[in-house]
Amino acid sequence: WAKALEAPILSVDYDLAPEHPFPVAVCQAFFAYCWALTHASSLGSTARSVICVGDSAGGNLAATVAIKALQMGIKPPAGVVMLYPALYLHLTPSPSRILAMMDPLLPLGNLQLCMDAYANRFASLYGRFSAMLHLDPSAKISDDPEEDAKIRRWLAVLSPLIAPDEFLRDFPSCAIMASELDPLLDDSIMFIRRMRKLGRVKDVKLRVAPCLPHGWLNMYFVGDKGSLSSSKEAISWMKQLLSNGLAGHQHDSEEERRQQEGSPPVPPPPPPPPQDPPAEGEVWVPTEDLPTPNKQPGGLTGEERRKEEWRREGDSISHFH
């Protein structure tokens, strides 16, 4: 992908559930995004156009990073590309989930185990609100406005499908490649449907890859023709979103220069093509309330934990020999 896009790719090695349940992965992915914006030169980039891409659980994180950026007042990505994403982490029946009950790759029982392991205690506390907001995103959760807003903010970065309307209206341009034989297919359909109900018609896209299961991206490496063609299409979406982000950045820079010189404002660009994202704002990364990456209270970082595992493995091998 890096070669095809001619752009650097930052892959986030976030900690996994059940040892590290929600919101650890969200915080780590968001911290990495903020770090990348302010240290772009270290990655060989200018960060003038940044997109978030993810598959499966990574698709969930790509969406939640964009929502978290909107919540924190940070420049959101220019676009989001999600491949068979998990957008609703509450096990409710839907046609695709029922049809995949005995799926050989992701049966319904395994899906429930994964969701429970990730959502963990948060789901037991607020899971009932997920179903409520799924039916009516404007439903009242609490009589206390602050508590209501707090629960909605956290549910939005757990299940982007039930994010408040104000975040989905400002959500970056997005493209979803779902899978026909995937229990999570309905998540993608309902997410795009919500976006379009909010007037987001031209800059959101959904394609269902025919006859492909959940996790088809892994089949790309064994030469599966369906995976190859779907991957190529996803790459073309990424190129378009990156290009749109650059166009938006150049327009913003020209507008700032003219304001400083006292010149008339630059006329807006011509009507955008269907995938054009909204213009991006200033980059601002807060110094407070950002999570410490890869770190749990009283625990080891991911890197320290891996070194400890390697040391133990080396000790056991040495002992064996």
mmCIF file of C-alpha atoms in Angstrom:
data_model
loop_
_atom_site.group_PDB
_atom_site.id
_atom_site.type_symbol
_atom_site.label_atom_id
_atom_site.label_comp_id
_atom_site.label_asym_id
_atom_site.label_seq_id
_atom_site.Cartn_x
_atom_site.Cartn_y
_atom_site.Cartn_z
ATOM 1 C CA TRP A 1 0.000 0.000 0.000
ATOM 2 C CA ALA A 2 2.795 2.449 0.832
ATOM 3 C CA LYS A 3 4.309 1.854 -2.607
ATOM 4 C CA ALA A 4 0.973 2.175 -4.395
ATOM 5 C CA LEU A 5 0.023 5.338 -2.495
ATOM 6 C CA GLU A 6 3.526 6.852 -2.563
ATOM 7 C CA ALA A 7 2.954 7.887 1.032
ATOM 8 C CA PRO A 8 4.270 6.728 4.426
ATOM 9 C CA ILE A 9 2.021 4.485 6.489
ATOM 10 C CA LEU A 10 1.994 4.520 10.285
ATOM 11 C CA SER A 11 0.740 1.213 11.693
ATOM 12 C CA VAL A 12 -0.328 1.322 15.350
ATOM 13 C CA ASP A 13 0.494 -1.770 17.422
ATOM 14 C CA TYR A 14 -2.234 -1.220 19.997
ATOM 15 C CA ASP A 15 -2.744 -3.511 22.993
ATOM 16 C CA LEU A 16 -5.405 -6.183 22.616
ATOM 17 C CA ALA A 17 -8.352 -7.371 24.678
ATOM 18 C CA PRO A 18 -9.134 -9.117 26.934
ATOM 19 C CA GLU A 19 -5.963 -8.075 28.799
ATOM 20 C CA HIS A 20 -6.504 -4.480 27.653
ATOM 21 C CA PRO A 21 -10.227 -3.814 27.137
ATOM 22 C CA PHE A 22 -11.949 -0.657 25.948
ATOM 23 C CA PRO A 23 -10.947 2.179 25.903
ATOM 24 C CA VAL A 24 -7.217 1.258 25.832
ATOM 25 C CA ALA A 25 -7.004 0.673 22.072
ATOM 26 C CA VAL A 26 -8.978 3.850 21.307
ATOM 27 C CA CYS A 27 -6.687 5.955 23.506
ATOM 28 C CA GLN A 28 -3.525 4.455 22.032
ATOM 29 C CA ALA A 29 -4.695 4.881 18.430
ATOM 30 C CA PHE A 30 -5.773 8.461 19.112
ATOM 31 C CA PHE A 31 -2.480 9.279 20.829
ATOM 32 C CA ALA A 32 -0.596 7.860 17.820
ATOM 33 C CA TYR A 33 -2.698 10.039 15.493
ATOM 34 C CA CYS A 34 -1.945 13.169 17.532
ATOM 35 C CA TRP A 35 1.744 12.283 17.674
ATOM 36 C CA ALA A 36 1.840 11.746 13.906
ATOM 37 C CA LEU A 37 0.334 15.188 13.262
ATOM 38 C CA THR A 38 2.981 16.951 15.339
ATOM 39 C CA HIS A 39 5.952 14.740 14.347
ATOM 40 C CA ALA A 40 5.144 14.276 10.679
ATOM 41 C CA SER A 41 8.698 15.098 9.578
ATOM 42 C CA SER A 42 9.960 12.109 11.570
ATOM 43 C CA LEU A 43 7.735 9.939 9.385
ATOM 44 C CA GLY A 44 8.854 11.502 6.120
ATOM 45 C CA SER A 45 5.576 13.368 5.694
ATOM 46 C CA THR A 46 4.159 16.885 5.836
ATOM 47 C CA ALA A 47 0.804 15.697 7.307
ATOM 48 C CA ARG A 48 -0.969 18.052 4.914
ATOM 49 C CA SER A 49 -3.289 15.179 4.096
ATOM 50 C CA VAL A 50 -3.817 12.305 6.534
ATOM 51 C CA ILE A 51 -6.356 9.511 6.297
ATOM 52 C CA CYS A 52 -7.229 6.701 8.692
ATOM 53 C CA VAL A 53 -7.576 3.177 7.353
ATOM 54 C CA GLY A 54 -8.447 -0.030 9.158
ATOM 55 C CA ASP A 55 -10.014 -3.432 8.730
ATOM 56 C CA SER A 56 -12.302 -5.280 11.160
ATOM 57 C CA ALA A 57 -11.518 -3.963 14.678
ATOM 58 C CA GLY A 58 -9.059 -1.575 13.015
ATOM 59 C CA GLY A 59 -11.971 -0.162 11.022
ATOM 60 C CA ASN A 60 -13.686 0.585 14.306
ATOM 61 C CA LEU A 61 -10.561 2.396 15.533
ATOM 62 C CA ALA A 62 -10.209 4.360 12.281
ATOM 63 C CA ALA A 63 -13.729 5.698 12.798
ATOM 64 C CA THR A 64 -13.316 6.328 16.524
ATOM 65 C CA VAL A 65 -10.069 8.256 16.007
ATOM 66 C CA ALA A 66 -11.945 10.602 13.678
ATOM 67 C CA ILE A 67 -14.791 10.986 16.201
ATOM 68 C CA LYS A 68 -12.345 11.504 19.073
ATOM 69 C CA ALA A 69 -10.571 14.216 17.072
ATOM 70 C CA LEU A 70 -13.899 15.991 16.586
ATOM 71 C CA GLN A 71 -14.654 15.684 20.304
ATOM 72 C CA MET A 72 -11.251 17.121 21.285
ATOM 73 C CA GLY A 73 -11.157 19.926 18.718
ATOM 74 C CA ILE A 74 -8.225 18.421 16.803
ATOM 75 C CA LYS A 75 -7.949 18.427 13.023
ATOM 76 C CA PRO A 76 -9.753 15.284 11.863
ATOM 77 C CA PRO A 77 -8.328 13.075 9.137
ATOM 78 C CA ALA A 78 -9.072 14.020 5.545
ATOM 79 C CA GLY A 79 -10.861 10.724 5.088
ATOM 80 C CA VAL A 80 -11.563 7.327 6.604
ATOM 81 C CA VAL A 81 -11.430 4.009 4.757
ATOM 82 C CA MET A 82 -12.875 0.997 6.560
ATOM 83 C CA LEU A 83 -12.780 -2.612 5.417
ATOM 84 C CA TYR A 84 -15.483 -4.897 6.905
ATOM 85 C CA PRO A 85 -15.477 -2.757 10.105
ATOM 86 C CA ALA A 86 -17.082 -3.495 13.471
ATOM 87 C CA LEU A 87 -19.204 -0.393 13.995
ATOM 88 C CA TYR A 88 -21.748 -1.603 16.540
ATOM 89 C CA LEU A 89 -20.300 -3.518 19.501
ATOM 90 C CA HIS A 90 -23.552 -4.670 20.992
ATOM 91 C CA LEU A 91 -24.757 -8.134 20.094
ATOM 92 C CA THR A 92 -28.222 -7.527 18.679
ATOM 93 C CA PRO A 93 -29.795 -9.728 16.001
ATOM 94 C CA SER A 94 -29.552 -8.572 12.410
ATOM 95 C CA PRO A 95 -29.934 -10.488 9.134
ATOM 96 C CA SER A 96 -26.199 -10.725 8.452
ATOM 97 C CA ARG A 97 -25.423 -11.885 11.996
ATOM 98 C CA ILE A 98 -28.163 -14.507 11.975
ATOM 99 C CA LEU A 99 -27.127 -15.805 8.545
ATOM 100 C CA ALA A 100 -23.527 -16.088 9.794
ATOM 101 C CA MET A 101 -24.462 -17.975 12.949
ATOM 102 C CA MET A 102 -22.412 -21.001 11.821
ATOM 103 C CA ASP A 103 -19.866 -19.062 9.768
ATOM 104 C CA PRO A 104 -16.582 -21.049 9.616
ATOM 105 C CA LEU A 105 -14.416 -17.928 10.052
ATOM 106 C CA LEU A 106 -16.432 -15.759 12.441
ATOM 107 C CA PRO A 107 -19.403 -17.641 13.916
ATOM 108 C CA LEU A 108 -21.838 -15.730 16.071
ATOM 109 C CA GLY A 109 -20.482 -17.257 19.289
ATOM 110 C CA ASN A 110 -16.934 -16.124 18.539
ATOM 111 C CA LEU A 111 -18.200 -12.687 17.579
ATOM 112 C CA GLN A 112 -19.927 -12.367 20.936
ATOM 113 C CA LEU A 113 -16.778 -13.472 22.787
ATOM 114 C CA CYS A 114 -14.711 -10.858 20.953
ATOM 115 C CA MET A 115 -17.214 -8.084 21.634
ATOM 116 C CA ASP A 116 -17.548 -9.010 25.311
ATOM 117 C CA ALA A 117 -13.768 -9.189 25.738
ATOM 118 C CA TYR A 118 -13.306 -5.726 24.241
ATOM 119 C CA ALA A 119 -16.292 -3.872 25.723
ATOM 120 C CA ASN A 120 -15.892 -5.649 29.097
ATOM 121 C CA ARG A 121 -17.111 -3.712 32.141
ATOM 122 C CA PHE A 122 -18.178 -0.708 30.083
ATOM 123 C CA ALA A 123 -20.744 -2.835 28.236
ATOM 124 C CA SER A 124 -22.207 -4.130 31.489
ATOM 125 C CA LEU A 125 -22.658 -0.560 32.711
ATOM 126 C CA TYR A 126 -23.867 1.128 29.550
ATOM 127 C CA GLY A 127 -24.795 -1.687 27.177
ATOM 128 C CA ARG A 128 -28.512 -1.095 27.637
ATOM 129 C CA PHE A 129 -28.083 2.413 26.246
ATOM 130 C CA SER A 130 -26.533 1.042 23.045
ATOM 131 C CA ALA A 131 -29.740 -0.700 22.047
ATOM 132 C CA MET A 132 -31.746 2.402 22.980
ATOM 133 C CA LEU A 133 -29.609 4.720 20.828
ATOM 134 C CA HIS A 134 -29.542 2.186 18.009
ATOM 135 C CA LEU A 135 -33.322 2.541 17.730
ATOM 136 C CA ASP A 136 -33.340 6.294 18.338
ATOM 137 C CA PRO A 137 -30.006 8.220 18.351
ATOM 138 C CA SER A 138 -31.739 11.195 19.989
ATOM 139 C CA ALA A 139 -33.191 9.136 22.858
ATOM 140 C CA LYS A 140 -32.715 10.563 26.357
ATOM 141 C CA ILE A 141 -30.188 8.605 28.433
ATOM 142 C CA SER A 142 -30.039 10.530 31.703
ATOM 143 C CA ASP A 143 -31.870 13.404 33.376
ATOM 144 C CA ASP A 144 -28.469 14.911 34.169
ATOM 145 C CA PRO A 145 -27.264 16.730 30.995
ATOM 146 C CA GLU A 146 -23.588 16.296 31.895
ATOM 147 C CA GLU A 147 -23.994 12.581 32.558
ATOM 148 C CA ASP A 148 -26.008 12.200 29.367
ATOM 149 C CA ALA A 149 -23.304 13.911 27.298
ATOM 150 C CA LYS A 150 -20.540 11.879 28.965
ATOM 151 C CA ILE A 151 -22.199 8.527 28.216
ATOM 152 C CA ARG A 152 -22.881 9.561 24.619
ATOM 153 C CA ARG A 153 -19.253 10.585 24.093
ATOM 154 C CA TRP A 154 -17.960 7.216 25.286
ATOM 155 C CA LEU A 155 -20.563 5.195 23.408
ATOM 156 C CA ALA A 156 -19.625 7.108 20.246
ATOM 157 C CA VAL A 157 -16.035 5.839 20.427
ATOM 158 C CA LEU A 158 -17.174 2.330 21.320
ATOM 159 C CA SER A 159 -19.813 1.976 18.609
ATOM 160 C CA PRO A 160 -19.542 4.677 15.910
ATOM 161 C CA LEU A 161 -22.884 3.562 14.479
ATOM 162 C CA ILE A 162 -24.700 5.208 17.407
ATOM 163 C CA ALA A 163 -22.570 8.368 17.560
ATOM 164 C CA PRO A 164 -24.560 11.604 17.997
ATOM 165 C CA ASP A 165 -25.699 13.358 14.840
ATOM 166 C CA GLU A 166 -23.346 16.309 15.345
ATOM 167 C CA PHE A 167 -20.299 14.050 15.040
ATOM 168 C CA LEU A 168 -21.577 12.182 11.989
ATOM 169 C CA ARG A 169 -22.420 15.462 10.240
ATOM 170 C CA ASP A 170 -18.779 16.546 10.638
ATOM 171 C CA PHE A 171 -17.341 13.068 10.124
ATOM 172 C CA PRO A 172 -14.670 13.006 7.402
ATOM 173 C CA SER A 173 -15.406 11.672 3.955
ATOM 174 C CA CYS A 174 -15.513 7.920 4.249
ATOM 175 C CA ALA A 175 -15.564 4.787 2.145
ATOM 176 C CA ILE A 176 -16.504 1.338 3.404
ATOM 177 C CA MET A 177 -15.691 -1.959 1.729
ATOM 178 C CA ALA A 178 -17.953 -4.526 3.370
ATOM 179 C CA SER A 179 -18.087 -8.278 2.759
ATOM 180 C CA GLU A 180 -21.096 -10.161 1.495
ATOM 181 C CA LEU A 181 -20.438 -13.190 3.728
ATOM 182 C CA ASP A 182 -19.727 -11.242 6.900
ATOM 183 C CA PRO A 183 -21.775 -11.112 10.127
ATOM 184 C CA LEU A 184 -20.771 -7.415 10.382
ATOM 185 C CA LEU A 185 -22.209 -6.509 6.969
ATOM 186 C CA ASP A 186 -25.306 -4.843 8.427
ATOM 187 C CA ASP A 187 -23.130 -2.558 10.596
ATOM 188 C CA SER A 188 -21.696 -0.940 7.460
ATOM 189 C CA ILE A 189 -25.068 -0.656 5.715
ATOM 190 C CA MET A 190 -26.704 1.001 8.725
ATOM 191 C CA PHE A 191 -23.758 3.375 9.235
ATOM 192 C CA ILE A 192 -23.906 4.631 5.641
ATOM 193 C CA ARG A 193 -27.698 4.873 5.887
ATOM 194 C CA ARG A 194 -27.375 7.102 8.958
ATOM 195 C CA MET A 195 -24.822 9.303 7.212
ATOM 196 C CA ARG A 196 -27.073 9.741 4.190
ATOM 197 C CA LYS A 197 -30.072 10.592 6.349
ATOM 198 C CA LEU A 198 -27.947 13.455 7.707
ATOM 199 C CA GLY A 199 -27.357 14.747 4.183
ATOM 200 C CA ARG A 200 -23.980 13.073 3.658
ATOM 201 C CA VAL A 201 -24.741 11.696 0.214
ATOM 202 C CA LYS A 202 -21.863 12.753 -2.028
ATOM 203 C CA ASP A 203 -18.861 12.031 0.193
ATOM 204 C CA VAL A 204 -19.718 8.623 1.651
ATOM 205 C CA LYS A 205 -19.399 5.370 -0.221
ATOM 206 C CA LEU A 206 -20.245 1.737 0.420
ATOM 207 C CA ARG A 207 -19.309 -1.267 -1.641
ATOM 208 C CA VAL A 208 -20.101 -4.865 -0.746
ATOM 209 C CA ALA A 209 -17.382 -7.227 -1.964
ATOM 210 C CA PRO A 210 -19.246 -10.212 -3.435
ATOM 211 C CA CYS A 211 -18.651 -13.737 -2.140
ATOM 212 C CA LEU A 212 -15.960 -12.657 0.326
ATOM 213 C CA PRO A 213 -15.931 -13.409 4.069
ATOM 214 C CA HIS A 214 -14.815 -11.342 7.021
ATOM 215 C CA GLY A 215 -11.046 -10.900 6.962
ATOM 216 C CA TRP A 216 -10.671 -11.213 3.197
ATOM 217 C CA LEU A 217 -7.712 -8.846 3.243
ATOM 218 C CA ASN A 218 -5.622 -11.741 4.556
ATOM 219 C CA MET A 219 -6.460 -13.660 1.380
ATOM 220 C CA TYR A 220 -4.746 -10.961 -0.665
ATOM 221 C CA PHE A 221 -1.400 -12.521 0.154
ATOM 222 C CA VAL A 222 -2.350 -15.916 -1.279
ATOM 223 C CA GLY A 223 -3.496 -14.457 -4.582
ATOM 224 C CA ASP A 224 -7.281 -14.674 -4.202
ATOM 225 C CA LYS A 225 -8.717 -12.786 -7.188
ATOM 226 C CA GLY A 226 -11.669 -11.295 -5.287
ATOM 227 C CA SER A 227 -9.387 -10.028 -2.532
ATOM 228 C CA LEU A 228 -6.931 -8.608 -5.061
ATOM 229 C CA SER A 229 -9.586 -6.630 -6.935
ATOM 230 C CA SER A 230 -11.225 -5.383 -3.725
ATOM 231 C CA SER A 231 -7.847 -4.328 -2.328
ATOM 232 C CA LYS A 232 -7.032 -2.422 -5.517
ATOM 233 C CA GLU A 233 -10.353 -0.606 -5.303
ATOM 234 C CA ALA A 234 -9.706 0.296 -1.667
ATOM 235 C CA ILE A 235 -6.289 1.688 -2.683
ATOM 236 C CA SER A 236 -7.966 3.867 -5.312
ATOM 237 C CA TRP A 237 -10.273 5.246 -2.612
ATOM 238 C CA MET A 238 -7.275 6.048 -0.417
ATOM 239 C CA LYS A 239 -5.562 7.881 -3.288
ATOM 240 C CA GLN A 240 -8.685 9.950 -3.911
ATOM 241 C CA LEU A 241 -9.108 10.893 -0.254
ATOM 242 C CA LEU A 242 -5.433 11.837 0.074
ATOM 243 C CA SER A 243 -5.689 13.959 -3.059
ATOM 244 C CA ASN A 244 -8.829 15.665 -1.784
ATOM 245 C CA GLY A 245 -7.089 16.380 1.524
ATOM 246 C CA LEU A 246 -4.179 18.057 -0.268
ATOM 247 C CA ALA A 247 -6.570 20.205 -2.312
ATOM 248 C CA GLY A 248 -8.347 21.308 0.849
ATOM 249 C CA HIS A 249 -5.059 22.122 2.587
ATOM 250 C CA GLN A 250 -3.826 24.244 -0.336
ATOM 251 C CA HIS A 251 -7.076 26.224 -0.363
ATOM 252 C CA ASP A 252 -6.845 26.855 3.387
ATOM 253 C CA SER A 253 -3.203 28.002 3.103
ATOM 254 C CA GLU A 254 -4.025 30.433 0.305
ATOM 255 C CA GLU A 255 -6.950 31.837 2.318
ATOM 256 C CA GLU A 256 -4.679 32.451 5.343
ATOM 257 C CA ARG A 257 -2.048 34.188 3.205
ATOM 258 C CA ARG A 258 -4.625 36.520 1.664
ATOM 259 C CA GLN A 259 -6.056 37.408 5.071
ATOM 260 C CA GLN A 260 -2.595 38.314 6.354
ATOM 261 C CA GLU A 261 -1.961 40.522 3.306
ATOM 262 C CA GLY A 262 -5.410 42.131 3.469
ATOM 263 C CA SER A 263 -6.311 40.792 0.029
ATOM 264 C CA PRO A 264 -9.854 39.838 -0.941
ATOM 265 C CA PRO A 265 -10.749 36.310 0.092
ATOM 266 C CA VAL A 266 -9.892 33.593 -2.344
ATOM 267 C CA PRO A 267 -12.967 32.302 -4.152
ATOM 268 C CA PRO A 268 -14.060 28.850 -3.088
ATOM 269 C CA PRO A 269 -12.907 25.925 -5.199
ATOM 270 C CA PRO A 270 -15.243 24.616 -7.906
ATOM 271 C CA PRO A 271 -17.971 22.162 -6.908
ATOM 272 C CA PRO A 272 -16.191 19.111 -5.514
ATOM 273 C CA PRO A 273 -16.352 15.617 -6.965
ATOM 274 C CA PRO A 274 -18.416 13.113 -4.980
ATOM 275 C CA GLN A 275 -15.629 12.142 -2.585
ATOM 276 C CA ASP A 276 -14.385 15.630 -1.673
ATOM 277 C CA PRO A 277 -14.087 16.099 2.121
ATOM 278 C CA PRO A 278 -14.885 19.326 3.955
ATOM 279 C CA ALA A 279 -12.048 21.819 4.398
ATOM 280 C CA GLU A 280 -9.741 20.992 7.285
ATOM 281 C CA GLY A 281 -9.093 23.249 10.269
ATOM 282 C CA GLU A 282 -5.976 24.159 12.177
ATOM 283 C CA VAL A 283 -3.904 21.502 13.857
ATOM 284 C CA TRP A 284 -4.172 21.751 17.615
ATOM 285 C CA VAL A 285 -3.018 19.020 19.926
ATOM 286 C CA PRO A 286 -3.912 19.454 23.611
ATOM 287 C CA THR A 287 -1.212 18.862 26.194
ATOM 288 C CA GLU A 288 -3.671 17.692 28.839
ATOM 289 C CA ASP A 289 -5.998 14.713 29.077
ATOM 290 C CA LEU A 290 -4.114 12.750 26.419
ATOM 291 C CA PRO A 291 -3.608 9.091 27.309
ATOM 292 C CA THR A 292 -0.125 7.743 27.816
ATOM 293 C CA PRO A 293 0.546 5.426 24.858
ATOM 294 C CA ASN A 294 0.787 1.686 25.485
ATOM 295 C CA LYS A 295 0.723 2.161 29.249
ATOM 296 C CA GLN A 296 -1.584 0.857 31.941
ATOM 297 C CA PRO A 297 -1.502 2.075 35.544
ATOM 298 C CA GLY A 298 1.145 0.062 37.368
ATOM 299 C CA GLY A 299 1.911 -2.008 34.266
ATOM 300 C CA LEU A 300 4.480 -2.316 31.505
ATOM 301 C CA THR A 301 4.364 -0.661 28.114
ATOM 302 C CA GLY A 302 3.824 -2.876 25.105
ATOM 303 C CA GLU A 303 7.524 -2.664 24.220
ATOM 304 C CA GLU A 304 8.619 -3.525 27.779
ATOM 305 C CA ARG A 305 6.215 -6.438 27.852
ATOM 306 C CA ARG A 306 7.554 -7.820 24.542
ATOM 307 C CA LYS A 307 11.156 -7.541 25.766
ATOM 308 C CA GLU A 308 10.207 -9.390 28.941
ATOM 309 C CA GLU A 309 8.543 -12.136 26.892
ATOM 310 C CA TRP A 310 11.621 -12.431 24.668
ATOM 311 C CA ARG A 311 13.872 -12.601 27.725
ATOM 312 C CA ARG A 312 11.795 -15.389 29.237
ATOM 313 C CA GLU A 313 11.728 -17.226 25.936
ATOM 314 C CA GLY A 314 15.504 -16.890 25.647
ATOM 315 C CA ASP A 315 15.935 -18.163 29.205
ATOM 316 C CA SER A 316 13.763 -21.181 28.540
ATOM 317 C CA ILE A 317 15.582 -21.976 25.285
ATOM 318 C CA SER A 318 18.980 -21.617 26.948
ATOM 319 C CA HIS A 319 17.823 -23.860 29.787
ATOM 320 C CA PHE A 320 16.553 -26.438 27.292
ATOM 321 C CA HIS A 321 19.882 -26.540 25.429
#
